[in-house]
Amino acid sequence: MGFFTFFKLMTVLFNLLIFLGGLTLLAVGIWVSAAEGSFLRVLGPFSGQGLQFVNVGLFCIVIGAGLLLLGLLGCCGAHKESKCLLLTFFSIILIIFIAEVAVGVVALVYSSFAEEVIRAWATPALQKDYGSDPTVTNIWNTTMTELQCCGLSNHQDFVGSKFVEENGGSLPPSCCRTGGAPCSPNDAERSAVHGCFDHILETLKEQANIAGGIAAGIGILQIAAMVVSMYLYCYLDKRIN
């Protein structure tokens, strides 16, 4: 088997893997977007402002769909020995690779102060929206019930809130060990139910790690695919000339 035939087969193989990787990334993007849609509503105003330009789920969907098309394009270019398709494939995948690196850098930078950002927006949401906004209330109730936690940090997040004022000083039932109403601040203090922040942050980290791991694997495949596609392009260029 000559070098050209070997690289041709490798190009097809890498593009097949890129196609499968794009399909996986697309599925992860849909999953992250579905989970993110619910979680961001929990964070209240942060859902409409802070992540408008850092939407990991949407990014995964767009890149995944693009990789699906690129996988097909690369396979066709290698099979038909088309210089035009190979060059187009190389150029587009290089642009996508640069975009992935840029987003990865942004994600690393923002993850360093994710805790402060979450606390800055979630606590005001509990103070103003919990009990009055059905969506926020239902999501927080579900989160606190399933995770057996209270508020973001603890029951103090509800002290002085609109919910407490409208319910005669009672806190959400999840803030007391008994899980029943009424739940007074003194009962909540004795119960010492932990906050939901650690669970929420862990969920975000798990999603980020999964998406990051898949993106890193696809990035390696992209580099390999660019190398073999450029080799094929140069070989065809020399053969034609």
JSON list of C-alpha atoms in Angstrom, two decimals:
[
{"chain": "A", "resi": 1, "resn": "MET", "atom": "CA", "xyz": [0.00, 0.00, 0.00]},
{"chain": "A", "resi": 2, "resn": "GLY", "atom": "CA", "xyz": [1.47, 3.37, -1.07]},
{"chain": "A", "resi": 3, "resn": "PHE", "atom": "CA", "xyz": [1.58, 6.47, 1.10]},
{"chain": "A", "resi": 4, "resn": "PHE", "atom": "CA", "xyz": [-1.16, 8.11, -0.94]},
{"chain": "A", "resi": 5, "resn": "THR", "atom": "CA", "xyz": [-3.56, 5.19, -0.50]},
{"chain": "A", "resi": 6, "resn": "PHE", "atom": "CA", "xyz": [-2.69, 4.99, 3.20]},
{"chain": "A", "resi": 7, "resn": "PHE", "atom": "CA", "xyz": [-3.36, 8.70, 3.79]},
{"chain": "A", "resi": 8, "resn": "LYS", "atom": "CA", "xyz": [-6.51, 8.49, 1.73]},
{"chain": "A", "resi": 9, "resn": "LEU", "atom": "CA", "xyz": [-7.84, 5.72, 3.95]},
{"chain": "A", "resi": 10, "resn": "MET", "atom": "CA", "xyz": [-6.74, 7.61, 7.05]},
{"chain": "A", "resi": 11, "resn": "THR", "atom": "CA", "xyz": [-8.59, 10.70, 5.83]},
{"chain": "A", "resi": 12, "resn": "VAL", "atom": "CA", "xyz": [-11.77, 8.69, 5.40]},
{"chain": "A", "resi": 13, "resn": "LEU", "atom": "CA", "xyz": [-11.29, 7.14, 8.84]},
{"chain": "A", "resi": 14, "resn": "PHE", "atom": "CA", "xyz": [-10.63, 10.44, 10.60]},
{"chain": "A", "resi": 15, "resn": "ASN", "atom": "CA", "xyz": [-13.60, 12.05, 8.93]},
{"chain": "A", "resi": 16, "resn": "LEU", "atom": "CA", "xyz": [-15.79, 9.14, 9.93]},
{"chain": "A", "resi": 17, "resn": "LEU", "atom": "CA", "xyz": [-14.64, 9.65, 13.52]},
{"chain": "A", "resi": 18, "resn": "ILE", "atom": "CA", "xyz": [-15.27, 13.40, 13.18]},
{"chain": "A", "resi": 19, "resn": "PHE", "atom": "CA", "xyz": [-18.76, 12.62, 11.91]},
{"chain": "A", "resi": 20, "resn": "LEU", "atom": "CA", "xyz": [-19.41, 10.38, 14.94]},
{"chain": "A", "resi": 21, "resn": "GLY", "atom": "CA", "xyz": [-17.84, 12.96, 17.24]},
{"chain": "A", "resi": 22, "resn": "GLY", "atom": "CA", "xyz": [-20.08, 15.65, 15.79]},
{"chain": "A", "resi": 23, "resn": "LEU", "atom": "CA", "xyz": [-23.09, 13.44, 16.37]},
{"chain": "A", "resi": 24, "resn": "THR", "atom": "CA", "xyz": [-22.01, 12.92, 19.99]},
{"chain": "A", "resi": 25, "resn": "LEU", "atom": "CA", "xyz": [-21.33, 16.62, 20.52]},
{"chain": "A", "resi": 26, "resn": "LEU", "atom": "CA", "xyz": [-24.73, 17.44, 19.03]},
{"chain": "A", "resi": 27, "resn": "ALA", "atom": "CA", "xyz": [-26.40, 15.05, 21.49]},
{"chain": "A", "resi": 28, "resn": "VAL", "atom": "CA", "xyz": [-24.44, 16.51, 24.41]},
{"chain": "A", "resi": 29, "resn": "GLY", "atom": "CA", "xyz": [-25.40, 20.03, 23.31]},
{"chain": "A", "resi": 30, "resn": "ILE", "atom": "CA", "xyz": [-29.09, 19.12, 23.28]},
{"chain": "A", "resi": 31, "resn": "TRP", "atom": "CA", "xyz": [-28.73, 17.52, 26.72]},
{"chain": "A", "resi": 32, "resn": "VAL", "atom": "CA", "xyz": [-26.83, 20.50, 28.17]},
{"chain": "A", "resi": 33, "resn": "SER", "atom": "CA", "xyz": [-29.33, 22.96, 26.67]},
{"chain": "A", "resi": 34, "resn": "ALA", "atom": "CA", "xyz": [-32.25, 21.05, 28.17]},
{"chain": "A", "resi": 35, "resn": "ALA", "atom": "CA", "xyz": [-30.62, 20.97, 31.61]},
{"chain": "A", "resi": 36, "resn": "GLU", "atom": "CA", "xyz": [-29.34, 24.51, 31.24]},
{"chain": "A", "resi": 37, "resn": "GLY", "atom": "CA", "xyz": [-32.78, 25.82, 30.33]},
{"chain": "A", "resi": 38, "resn": "SER", "atom": "CA", "xyz": [-34.14, 24.72, 33.68]},
{"chain": "A", "resi": 39, "resn": "PHE", "atom": "CA", "xyz": [-31.09, 25.63, 35.71]},
{"chain": "A", "resi": 40, "resn": "LEU", "atom": "CA", "xyz": [-30.74, 29.14, 34.31]},
{"chain": "A", "resi": 41, "resn": "ARG", "atom": "CA", "xyz": [-34.30, 29.92, 35.29]},
{"chain": "A", "resi": 42, "resn": "VAL", "atom": "CA", "xyz": [-33.27, 29.04, 38.83]},
{"chain": "A", "resi": 43, "resn": "LEU", "atom": "CA", "xyz": [-30.62, 31.76, 38.67]},
{"chain": "A", "resi": 44, "resn": "GLY", "atom": "CA", "xyz": [-33.25, 34.35, 37.84]},
{"chain": "A", "resi": 45, "resn": "PRO", "atom": "CA", "xyz": [-31.90, 37.48, 36.11]},
{"chain": "A", "resi": 46, "resn": "PHE", "atom": "CA", "xyz": [-28.58, 35.79, 35.37]},
{"chain": "A", "resi": 47, "resn": "SER", "atom": "CA", "xyz": [-30.41, 33.57, 32.86]},
{"chain": "A", "resi": 48, "resn": "GLY", "atom": "CA", "xyz": [-31.26, 36.55, 30.68]},
{"chain": "A", "resi": 49, "resn": "GLN", "atom": "CA", "xyz": [-28.00, 38.45, 30.91]},
{"chain": "A", "resi": 50, "resn": "GLY", "atom": "CA", "xyz": [-24.81, 36.69, 31.96]},
{"chain": "A", "resi": 51, "resn": "LEU", "atom": "CA", "xyz": [-24.96, 33.69, 29.64]},
{"chain": "A", "resi": 52, "resn": "GLN", "atom": "CA", "xyz": [-26.27, 35.29, 26.49]},
{"chain": "A", "resi": 53, "resn": "PHE", "atom": "CA", "xyz": [-22.74, 35.08, 25.03]},
{"chain": "A", "resi": 54, "resn": "VAL", "atom": "CA", "xyz": [-21.53, 31.96, 26.87]},
{"chain": "A", "resi": 55, "resn": "ASN", "atom": "CA", "xyz": [-24.10, 29.38, 25.89]},
{"chain": "A", "resi": 56, "resn": "VAL", "atom": "CA", "xyz": [-22.26, 26.09, 26.00]},
{"chain": "A", "resi": 57, "resn": "GLY", "atom": "CA", "xyz": [-25.25, 24.03, 24.94]},
{"chain": "A", "resi": 58, "resn": "LEU", "atom": "CA", "xyz": [-25.92, 26.08, 21.82]},
{"chain": "A", "resi": 59, "resn": "PHE", "atom": "CA", "xyz": [-22.21, 26.09, 20.96]},
{"chain": "A", "resi": 60, "resn": "CYS", "atom": "CA", "xyz": [-22.08, 22.28, 21.18]},
{"chain": "A", "resi": 61, "resn": "ILE", "atom": "CA", "xyz": [-25.15, 21.98, 18.94]},
{"chain": "A", "resi": 62, "resn": "VAL", "atom": "CA", "xyz": [-23.75, 24.33, 16.29]},
{"chain": "A", "resi": 63, "resn": "ILE", "atom": "CA", "xyz": [-20.28, 22.77, 16.30]},
{"chain": "A", "resi": 64, "resn": "GLY", "atom": "CA", "xyz": [-21.74, 19.25, 16.36]},
{"chain": "A", "resi": 65, "resn": "ALA", "atom": "CA", "xyz": [-23.92, 19.95, 13.33]},
{"chain": "A", "resi": 66, "resn": "GLY", "atom": "CA", "xyz": [-20.96, 21.54, 11.55]},
{"chain": "A", "resi": 67, "resn": "LEU", "atom": "CA", "xyz": [-18.76, 18.54, 12.23]},
{"chain": "A", "resi": 68, "resn": "LEU", "atom": "CA", "xyz": [-21.42, 16.23, 10.82]},
{"chain": "A", "resi": 69, "resn": "LEU", "atom": "CA", "xyz": [-21.33, 18.12, 7.54]},
{"chain": "A", "resi": 70, "resn": "LEU", "atom": "CA", "xyz": [-17.54, 18.38, 7.58]},
{"chain": "A", "resi": 71, "resn": "GLY", "atom": "CA", "xyz": [-17.18, 14.65, 8.10]},
{"chain": "A", "resi": 72, "resn": "LEU", "atom": "CA", "xyz": [-19.21, 14.03, 4.98]},
{"chain": "A", "resi": 73, "resn": "LEU", "atom": "CA", "xyz": [-17.31, 16.71, 3.06]},
{"chain": "A", "resi": 74, "resn": "GLY", "atom": "CA", "xyz": [-13.91, 15.27, 4.00]},
{"chain": "A", "resi": 75, "resn": "CYS", "atom": "CA", "xyz": [-14.93, 11.72, 3.07]},
{"chain": "A", "resi": 76, "resn": "CYS", "atom": "CA", "xyz": [-16.21, 12.87, -0.32]},
{"chain": "A", "resi": 77, "resn": "GLY", "atom": "CA", "xyz": [-13.06, 14.91, -0.95]},
{"chain": "A", "resi": 78, "resn": "ALA", "atom": "CA", "xyz": [-10.78, 11.97, -0.18]},
{"chain": "A", "resi": 79, "resn": "HIS", "atom": "CA", "xyz": [-12.87, 9.45, -2.11]},
{"chain": "A", "resi": 80, "resn": "LYS", "atom": "CA", "xyz": [-13.19, 11.61, -5.22]},
{"chain": "A", "resi": 81, "resn": "GLU", "atom": "CA", "xyz": [-9.62, 12.96, -4.87]},
{"chain": "A", "resi": 82, "resn": "SER", "atom": "CA", "xyz": [-10.96, 16.50, -5.22]},
{"chain": "A", "resi": 83, "resn": "LYS", "atom": "CA", "xyz": [-8.49, 19.27, -4.43]},
{"chain": "A", "resi": 84, "resn": "CYS", "atom": "CA", "xyz": [-11.31, 21.79, -4.08]},
{"chain": "A", "resi": 85, "resn": "LEU", "atom": "CA", "xyz": [-13.21, 19.70, -1.52]},
{"chain": "A", "resi": 86, "resn": "LEU", "atom": "CA", "xyz": [-10.03, 18.88, 0.41]},
{"chain": "A", "resi": 87, "resn": "LEU", "atom": "CA", "xyz": [-8.98, 22.54, 0.59]},
{"chain": "A", "resi": 88, "resn": "THR", "atom": "CA", "xyz": [-12.50, 23.59, 1.59]},
{"chain": "A", "resi": 89, "resn": "PHE", "atom": "CA", "xyz": [-12.55, 20.91, 4.26]},
{"chain": "A", "resi": 90, "resn": "PHE", "atom": "CA", "xyz": [-9.14, 21.98, 5.62]},
{"chain": "A", "resi": 91, "resn": "SER", "atom": "CA", "xyz": [-10.09, 25.67, 5.73]},
{"chain": "A", "resi": 92, "resn": "ILE", "atom": "CA", "xyz": [-13.44, 25.17, 7.46]},
{"chain": "A", "resi": 93, "resn": "ILE", "atom": "CA", "xyz": [-12.14, 22.70, 10.01]},
{"chain": "A", "resi": 94, "resn": "LEU", "atom": "CA", "xyz": [-9.25, 25.05, 10.81]},
{"chain": "A", "resi": 95, "resn": "ILE", "atom": "CA", "xyz": [-11.71, 27.87, 11.49]},
{"chain": "A", "resi": 96, "resn": "ILE", "atom": "CA", "xyz": [-13.83, 25.60, 13.70]},
{"chain": "A", "resi": 97, "resn": "PHE", "atom": "CA", "xyz": [-10.74, 24.43, 15.57]},
{"chain": "A", "resi": 98, "resn": "ILE", "atom": "CA", "xyz": [-9.68, 28.02, 16.27]},
{"chain": "A", "resi": 99, "resn": "ALA", "atom": "CA", "xyz": [-13.22, 28.82, 17.45]},
{"chain": "A", "resi": 100, "resn": "GLU", "atom": "CA", "xyz": [-13.18, 25.82, 19.78]},
{"chain": "A", "resi": 101, "resn": "VAL", "atom": "CA", "xyz": [-9.87, 26.90, 21.29]},
{"chain": "A", "resi": 102, "resn": "ALA", "atom": "CA", "xyz": [-11.20, 30.45, 21.79]},
{"chain": "A", "resi": 103, "resn": "VAL", "atom": "CA", "xyz": [-14.36, 29.23, 23.49]},
{"chain": "A", "resi": 104, "resn": "GLY", "atom": "CA", "xyz": [-12.32, 26.86, 25.64]},
{"chain": "A", "resi": 105, "resn": "VAL", "atom": "CA", "xyz": [-10.15, 29.74, 26.84]},
{"chain": "A", "resi": 106, "resn": "VAL", "atom": "CA", "xyz": [-13.22, 31.84, 27.62]},
{"chain": "A", "resi": 107, "resn": "ALA", "atom": "CA", "xyz": [-14.81, 28.95, 29.51]},
{"chain": "A", "resi": 108, "resn": "LEU", "atom": "CA", "xyz": [-11.67, 28.46, 31.61]},
{"chain": "A", "resi": 109, "resn": "VAL", "atom": "CA", "xyz": [-11.51, 32.15, 32.44]},
{"chain": "A", "resi": 110, "resn": "TYR", "atom": "CA", "xyz": [-15.16, 32.36, 33.48]},
{"chain": "A", "resi": 111, "resn": "SER", "atom": "CA", "xyz": [-15.06, 29.10, 35.43]},
{"chain": "A", "resi": 112, "resn": "SER", "atom": "CA", "xyz": [-12.48, 30.64, 37.77]},
{"chain": "A", "resi": 113, "resn": "PHE", "atom": "CA", "xyz": [-15.10, 32.98, 39.22]},
{"chain": "A", "resi": 114, "resn": "ALA", "atom": "CA", "xyz": [-18.26, 30.97, 38.52]},
{"chain": "A", "resi": 115, "resn": "GLU", "atom": "CA", "xyz": [-18.97, 30.71, 42.26]},
{"chain": "A", "resi": 116, "resn": "GLU", "atom": "CA", "xyz": [-19.09, 34.49, 42.71]},
{"chain": "A", "resi": 117, "resn": "VAL", "atom": "CA", "xyz": [-21.27, 34.94, 39.64]},
{"chain": "A", "resi": 118, "resn": "ILE", "atom": "CA", "xyz": [-23.78, 32.31, 40.75]},
{"chain": "A", "resi": 119, "resn": "ARG", "atom": "CA", "xyz": [-24.02, 33.72, 44.26]},
{"chain": "A", "resi": 120, "resn": "ALA", "atom": "CA", "xyz": [-24.39, 37.28, 42.99]},
{"chain": "A", "resi": 121, "resn": "TRP", "atom": "CA", "xyz": [-27.47, 36.42, 40.92]},
{"chain": "A", "resi": 122, "resn": "ALA", "atom": "CA", "xyz": [-29.14, 33.43, 42.57]},
{"chain": "A", "resi": 123, "resn": "THR", "atom": "CA", "xyz": [-29.64, 34.97, 46.01]},
{"chain": "A", "resi": 124, "resn": "PRO", "atom": "CA", "xyz": [-31.53, 38.04, 44.69]},
{"chain": "A", "resi": 125, "resn": "ALA", "atom": "CA", "xyz": [-33.70, 35.66, 42.66]},
{"chain": "A", "resi": 126, "resn": "LEU", "atom": "CA", "xyz": [-34.64, 33.81, 45.84]},
{"chain": "A", "resi": 127, "resn": "GLN", "atom": "CA", "xyz": [-35.39, 37.09, 47.57]},
{"chain": "A", "resi": 128, "resn": "LYS", "atom": "CA", "xyz": [-37.60, 38.54, 44.84]},
{"chain": "A", "resi": 129, "resn": "ASP", "atom": "CA", "xyz": [-38.93, 35.76, 42.59]},
{"chain": "A", "resi": 130, "resn": "TYR", "atom": "CA", "xyz": [-39.39, 32.72, 44.83]},
{"chain": "A", "resi": 131, "resn": "GLY", "atom": "CA", "xyz": [-43.05, 32.42, 45.73]},
{"chain": "A", "resi": 132, "resn": "SER", "atom": "CA", "xyz": [-44.21, 34.89, 43.09]},
{"chain": "A", "resi": 133, "resn": "ASP", "atom": "CA", "xyz": [-42.76, 33.45, 39.87]},
{"chain": "A", "resi": 134, "resn": "PRO", "atom": "CA", "xyz": [-44.30, 29.97, 39.35]},
{"chain": "A", "resi": 135, "resn": "THR", "atom": "CA", "xyz": [-41.41, 28.74, 37.20]},
{"chain": "A", "resi": 136, "resn": "VAL", "atom": "CA", "xyz": [-38.68, 29.79, 39.62]},
{"chain": "A", "resi": 137, "resn": "THR", "atom": "CA", "xyz": [-40.71, 28.55, 42.59]},
{"chain": "A", "resi": 138, "resn": "ASN", "atom": "CA", "xyz": [-41.41, 25.11, 41.10]},
{"chain": "A", "resi": 139, "resn": "ILE", "atom": "CA", "xyz": [-37.81, 24.57, 40.02]},
{"chain": "A", "resi": 140, "resn": "TRP", "atom": "CA", "xyz": [-36.42, 25.60, 43.40]},
{"chain": "A", "resi": 141, "resn": "ASN", "atom": "CA", "xyz": [-38.96, 23.45, 45.23]},
{"chain": "A", "resi": 142, "resn": "THR", "atom": "CA", "xyz": [-38.03, 20.46, 43.08]},
{"chain": "A", "resi": 143, "resn": "THR", "atom": "CA", "xyz": [-34.30, 21.12, 43.55]},
{"chain": "A", "resi": 144, "resn": "MET", "atom": "CA", "xyz": [-34.58, 21.54, 47.32]},
{"chain": "A", "resi": 145, "resn": "THR", "atom": "CA", "xyz": [-36.79, 18.48, 47.71]},
{"chain": "A", "resi": 146, "resn": "GLU", "atom": "CA", "xyz": [-34.67, 16.15, 45.58]},
{"chain": "A", "resi": 147, "resn": "LEU", "atom": "CA", "xyz": [-31.33, 17.33, 46.97]},
{"chain": "A", "resi": 148, "resn": "GLN", "atom": "CA", "xyz": [-32.67, 17.84, 50.50]},
{"chain": "A", "resi": 149, "resn": "CYS", "atom": "CA", "xyz": [-31.21, 21.31, 50.69]},
{"chain": "A", "resi": 150, "resn": "CYS", "atom": "CA", "xyz": [-32.41, 24.83, 51.44]},
{"chain": "A", "resi": 151, "resn": "GLY", "atom": "CA", "xyz": [-31.69, 27.95, 49.41]},
{"chain": "A", "resi": 152, "resn": "LEU", "atom": "CA", "xyz": [-28.35, 28.55, 47.78]},
{"chain": "A", "resi": 153, "resn": "SER", "atom": "CA", "xyz": [-26.19, 28.82, 50.92]},
{"chain": "A", "resi": 154, "resn": "ASN", "atom": "CA", "xyz": [-28.75, 28.00, 53.64]},
{"chain": "A", "resi": 155, "resn": "HIS", "atom": "CA", "xyz": [-32.09, 29.16, 55.03]},
{"chain": "A", "resi": 156, "resn": "GLN", "atom": "CA", "xyz": [-30.69, 32.69, 55.50]},
{"chain": "A", "resi": 157, "resn": "ASP", "atom": "CA", "xyz": [-31.19, 33.25, 51.76]},
{"chain": "A", "resi": 158, "resn": "PHE", "atom": "CA", "xyz": [-34.94, 33.47, 52.42]},
{"chain": "A", "resi": 159, "resn": "VAL", "atom": "CA", "xyz": [-34.80, 35.76, 55.44]},
{"chain": "A", "resi": 160, "resn": "GLY", "atom": "CA", "xyz": [-36.48, 39.05, 54.53]},
{"chain": "A", "resi": 161, "resn": "SER", "atom": "CA", "xyz": [-37.64, 37.68, 51.17]},
{"chain": "A", "resi": 162, "resn": "LYS", "atom": "CA", "xyz": [-40.97, 38.36, 49.54]},
{"chain": "A", "resi": 163, "resn": "PHE", "atom": "CA", "xyz": [-41.99, 34.74, 50.20]},
{"chain": "A", "resi": 164, "resn": "VAL", "atom": "CA", "xyz": [-41.36, 35.04, 53.95]},
{"chain": "A", "resi": 165, "resn": "GLU", "atom": "CA", "xyz": [-43.23, 38.34, 54.15]},
{"chain": "A", "resi": 166, "resn": "GLU", "atom": "CA", "xyz": [-46.27, 36.86, 52.41]},
{"chain": "A", "resi": 167, "resn": "ASN", "atom": "CA", "xyz": [-46.26, 33.70, 54.56]},
{"chain": "A", "resi": 168, "resn": "GLY", "atom": "CA", "xyz": [-46.12, 35.19, 58.05]},
{"chain": "A", "resi": 169, "resn": "GLY", "atom": "CA", "xyz": [-42.39, 34.65, 58.52]},
{"chain": "A", "resi": 170, "resn": "SER", "atom": "CA", "xyz": [-42.41, 30.98, 57.50]},
{"chain": "A", "resi": 171, "resn": "LEU", "atom": "CA", "xyz": [-39.63, 29.56, 55.36]},
{"chain": "A", "resi": 172, "resn": "PRO", "atom": "CA", "xyz": [-40.03, 26.88, 52.65]},
{"chain": "A", "resi": 173, "resn": "PRO", "atom": "CA", "xyz": [-40.74, 23.42, 54.18]},
{"chain": "A", "resi": 174, "resn": "SER", "atom": "CA", "xyz": [-37.48, 22.04, 52.78]},
{"chain": "A", "resi": 175, "resn": "CYS", "atom": "CA", "xyz": [-35.55, 24.28, 55.17]},
{"chain": "A", "resi": 176, "resn": "CYS", "atom": "CA", "xyz": [-36.68, 22.18, 58.14]},
{"chain": "A", "resi": 177, "resn": "ARG", "atom": "CA", "xyz": [-35.81, 18.54, 58.76]},
{"chain": "A", "resi": 178, "resn": "THR", "atom": "CA", "xyz": [-39.46, 17.65, 59.20]},
{"chain": "A", "resi": 179, "resn": "GLY", "atom": "CA", "xyz": [-40.21, 18.97, 55.71]},
{"chain": "A", "resi": 180, "resn": "GLY", "atom": "CA", "xyz": [-43.54, 20.32, 56.89]},
{"chain": "A", "resi": 181, "resn": "ALA", "atom": "CA", "xyz": [-45.12, 23.74, 57.24]},
{"chain": "A", "resi": 182, "resn": "PRO", "atom": "CA", "xyz": [-44.83, 26.04, 59.02]},
{"chain": "A", "resi": 183, "resn": "CYS", "atom": "CA", "xyz": [-41.03, 26.19, 59.09]},
{"chain": "A", "resi": 184, "resn": "SER", "atom": "CA", "xyz": [-39.90, 29.05, 61.29]},
{"chain": "A", "resi": 185, "resn": "PRO", "atom": "CA", "xyz": [-36.41, 30.57, 61.16]},
{"chain": "A", "resi": 186, "resn": "ASN", "atom": "CA", "xyz": [-35.68, 29.04, 64.57]},
{"chain": "A", "resi": 187, "resn": "ASP", "atom": "CA", "xyz": [-36.72, 25.59, 63.36]},
{"chain": "A", "resi": 188, "resn": "ALA", "atom": "CA", "xyz": [-34.58, 26.03, 60.26]},
{"chain": "A", "resi": 189, "resn": "GLU", "atom": "CA", "xyz": [-31.63, 27.10, 62.43]},
{"chain": "A", "resi": 190, "resn": "ARG", "atom": "CA", "xyz": [-31.95, 23.96, 64.53]},
{"chain": "A", "resi": 191, "resn": "SER", "atom": "CA", "xyz": [-32.40, 21.76, 61.46]},
{"chain": "A", "resi": 192, "resn": "ALA", "atom": "CA", "xyz": [-29.21, 23.16, 59.86]},
{"chain": "A", "resi": 193, "resn": "VAL", "atom": "CA", "xyz": [-30.20, 21.99, 56.36]},
{"chain": "A", "resi": 194, "resn": "HIS", "atom": "CA", "xyz": [-27.30, 22.67, 54.00]},
{"chain": "A", "resi": 195, "resn": "GLY", "atom": "CA", "xyz": [-27.60, 24.88, 50.92]},
{"chain": "A", "resi": 196, "resn": "CYS", "atom": "CA", "xyz": [-27.95, 23.72, 47.33]},
{"chain": "A", "resi": 197, "resn": "PHE", "atom": "CA", "xyz": [-24.93, 25.58, 46.00]},
{"chain": "A", "resi": 198, "resn": "ASP", "atom": "CA", "xyz": [-22.43, 22.72, 46.18]},
{"chain": "A", "resi": 199, "resn": "HIS", "atom": "CA", "xyz": [-24.83, 20.38, 44.34]},
{"chain": "A", "resi": 200, "resn": "ILE", "atom": "CA", "xyz": [-25.57, 22.97, 41.65]},
{"chain": "A", "resi": 201, "resn": "LEU", "atom": "CA", "xyz": [-21.89, 23.79, 41.14]},
{"chain": "A", "resi": 202, "resn": "GLU", "atom": "CA", "xyz": [-21.02, 20.09, 40.94]},
{"chain": "A", "resi": 203, "resn": "THR", "atom": "CA", "xyz": [-23.70, 19.58, 38.28]},
{"chain": "A", "resi": 204, "resn": "LEU", "atom": "CA", "xyz": [-22.28, 22.44, 36.20]},
{"chain": "A", "resi": 205, "resn": "LYS", "atom": "CA", "xyz": [-18.75, 21.05, 36.55]},
{"chain": "A", "resi": 206, "resn": "GLU", "atom": "CA", "xyz": [-19.88, 17.59, 35.46]},
{"chain": "A", "resi": 207, "resn": "GLN", "atom": "CA", "xyz": [-21.55, 19.01, 32.36]},
{"chain": "A", "resi": 208, "resn": "ALA", "atom": "CA", "xyz": [-18.49, 21.14, 31.58]},
{"chain": "A", "resi": 209, "resn": "ASN", "atom": "CA", "xyz": [-16.12, 18.19, 32.04]},
{"chain": "A", "resi": 210, "resn": "ILE", "atom": "CA", "xyz": [-18.17, 15.96, 29.74]},
{"chain": "A", "resi": 211, "resn": "ALA", "atom": "CA", "xyz": [-18.44, 18.63, 27.05]},
{"chain": "A", "resi": 212, "resn": "GLY", "atom": "CA", "xyz": [-14.76, 19.54, 27.46]},
{"chain": "A", "resi": 213, "resn": "GLY", "atom": "CA", "xyz": [-13.59, 15.93, 27.22]},
{"chain": "A", "resi": 214, "resn": "ILE", "atom": "CA", "xyz": [-15.56, 15.34, 24.05]},
{"chain": "A", "resi": 215, "resn": "ALA", "atom": "CA", "xyz": [-14.35, 18.62, 22.57]},
{"chain": "A", "resi": 216, "resn": "ALA", "atom": "CA", "xyz": [-10.70, 17.74, 23.36]},
{"chain": "A", "resi": 217, "resn": "GLY", "atom": "CA", "xyz": [-11.04, 14.35, 21.68]},
{"chain": "A", "resi": 218, "resn": "ILE", "atom": "CA", "xyz": [-12.64, 15.91, 18.63]},
{"chain": "A", "resi": 219, "resn": "GLY", "atom": "CA", "xyz": [-9.89, 18.55, 18.56]},
{"chain": "A", "resi": 220, "resn": "ILE", "atom": "CA", "xyz": [-7.22, 15.85, 18.30]},
{"chain": "A", "resi": 221, "resn": "LEU", "atom": "CA", "xyz": [-9.14, 14.23, 15.45]},
{"chain": "A", "resi": 222, "resn": "GLN", "atom": "CA", "xyz": [-9.44, 17.59, 13.74]},
{"chain": "A", "resi": 223, "resn": "ILE", "atom": "CA", "xyz": [-5.68, 18.16, 13.85]},
{"chain": "A", "resi": 224, "resn": "ALA", "atom": "CA", "xyz": [-5.02, 14.68, 12.46]},
{"chain": "A", "resi": 225, "resn": "ALA", "atom": "CA", "xyz": [-7.66, 15.17, 9.76]},
{"chain": "A", "resi": 226, "resn": "MET", "atom": "CA", "xyz": [-6.14, 18.53, 8.75]},
{"chain": "A", "resi": 227, "resn": "VAL", "atom": "CA", "xyz": [-2.68, 16.95, 8.46]},
{"chain": "A", "resi": 228, "resn": "VAL", "atom": "CA", "xyz": [-3.77, 14.05, 6.24]},
{"chain": "A", "resi": 229, "resn": "SER", "atom": "CA", "xyz": [-6.09, 16.21, 4.14]},
{"chain": "A", "resi": 230, "resn": "MET", "atom": "CA", "xyz": [-3.32, 18.71, 3.48]},
{"chain": "A", "resi": 231, "resn": "TYR", "atom": "CA", "xyz": [-0.98, 15.85, 2.53]},
{"chain": "A", "resi": 232, "resn": "LEU", "atom": "CA", "xyz": [-3.55, 14.57, 0.04]},
{"chain": "A", "resi": 233, "resn": "TYR", "atom": "CA", "xyz": [-4.04, 18.07, -1.35]},
{"chain": "A", "resi": 234, "resn": "CYS", "atom": "CA", "xyz": [-0.28, 18.58, -1.84]},
{"chain": "A", "resi": 235, "resn": "TYR", "atom": "CA", "xyz": [0.09, 15.14, -3.38]},
{"chain": "A", "resi": 236, "resn": "LEU", "atom": "CA", "xyz": [-2.75, 15.75, -5.86]},
{"chain": "A", "resi": 237, "resn": "ASP", "atom": "CA", "xyz": [-1.34, 19.19, -6.65]},
{"chain": "A", "resi": 238, "resn": "LYS", "atom": "CA", "xyz": [2.06, 17.72, -7.50]},
{"chain": "A", "resi": 239, "resn": "ARG", "atom": "CA", "xyz": [0.51, 14.86, -9.50]},
{"chain": "A", "resi": 240, "resn": "ILE", "atom": "CA", "xyz": [-1.53, 17.28, -11.60]},
{"chain": "A", "resi": 241, "resn": "ASN", "atom": "CA", "xyz": [1.41, 19.61, -12.19]}
]
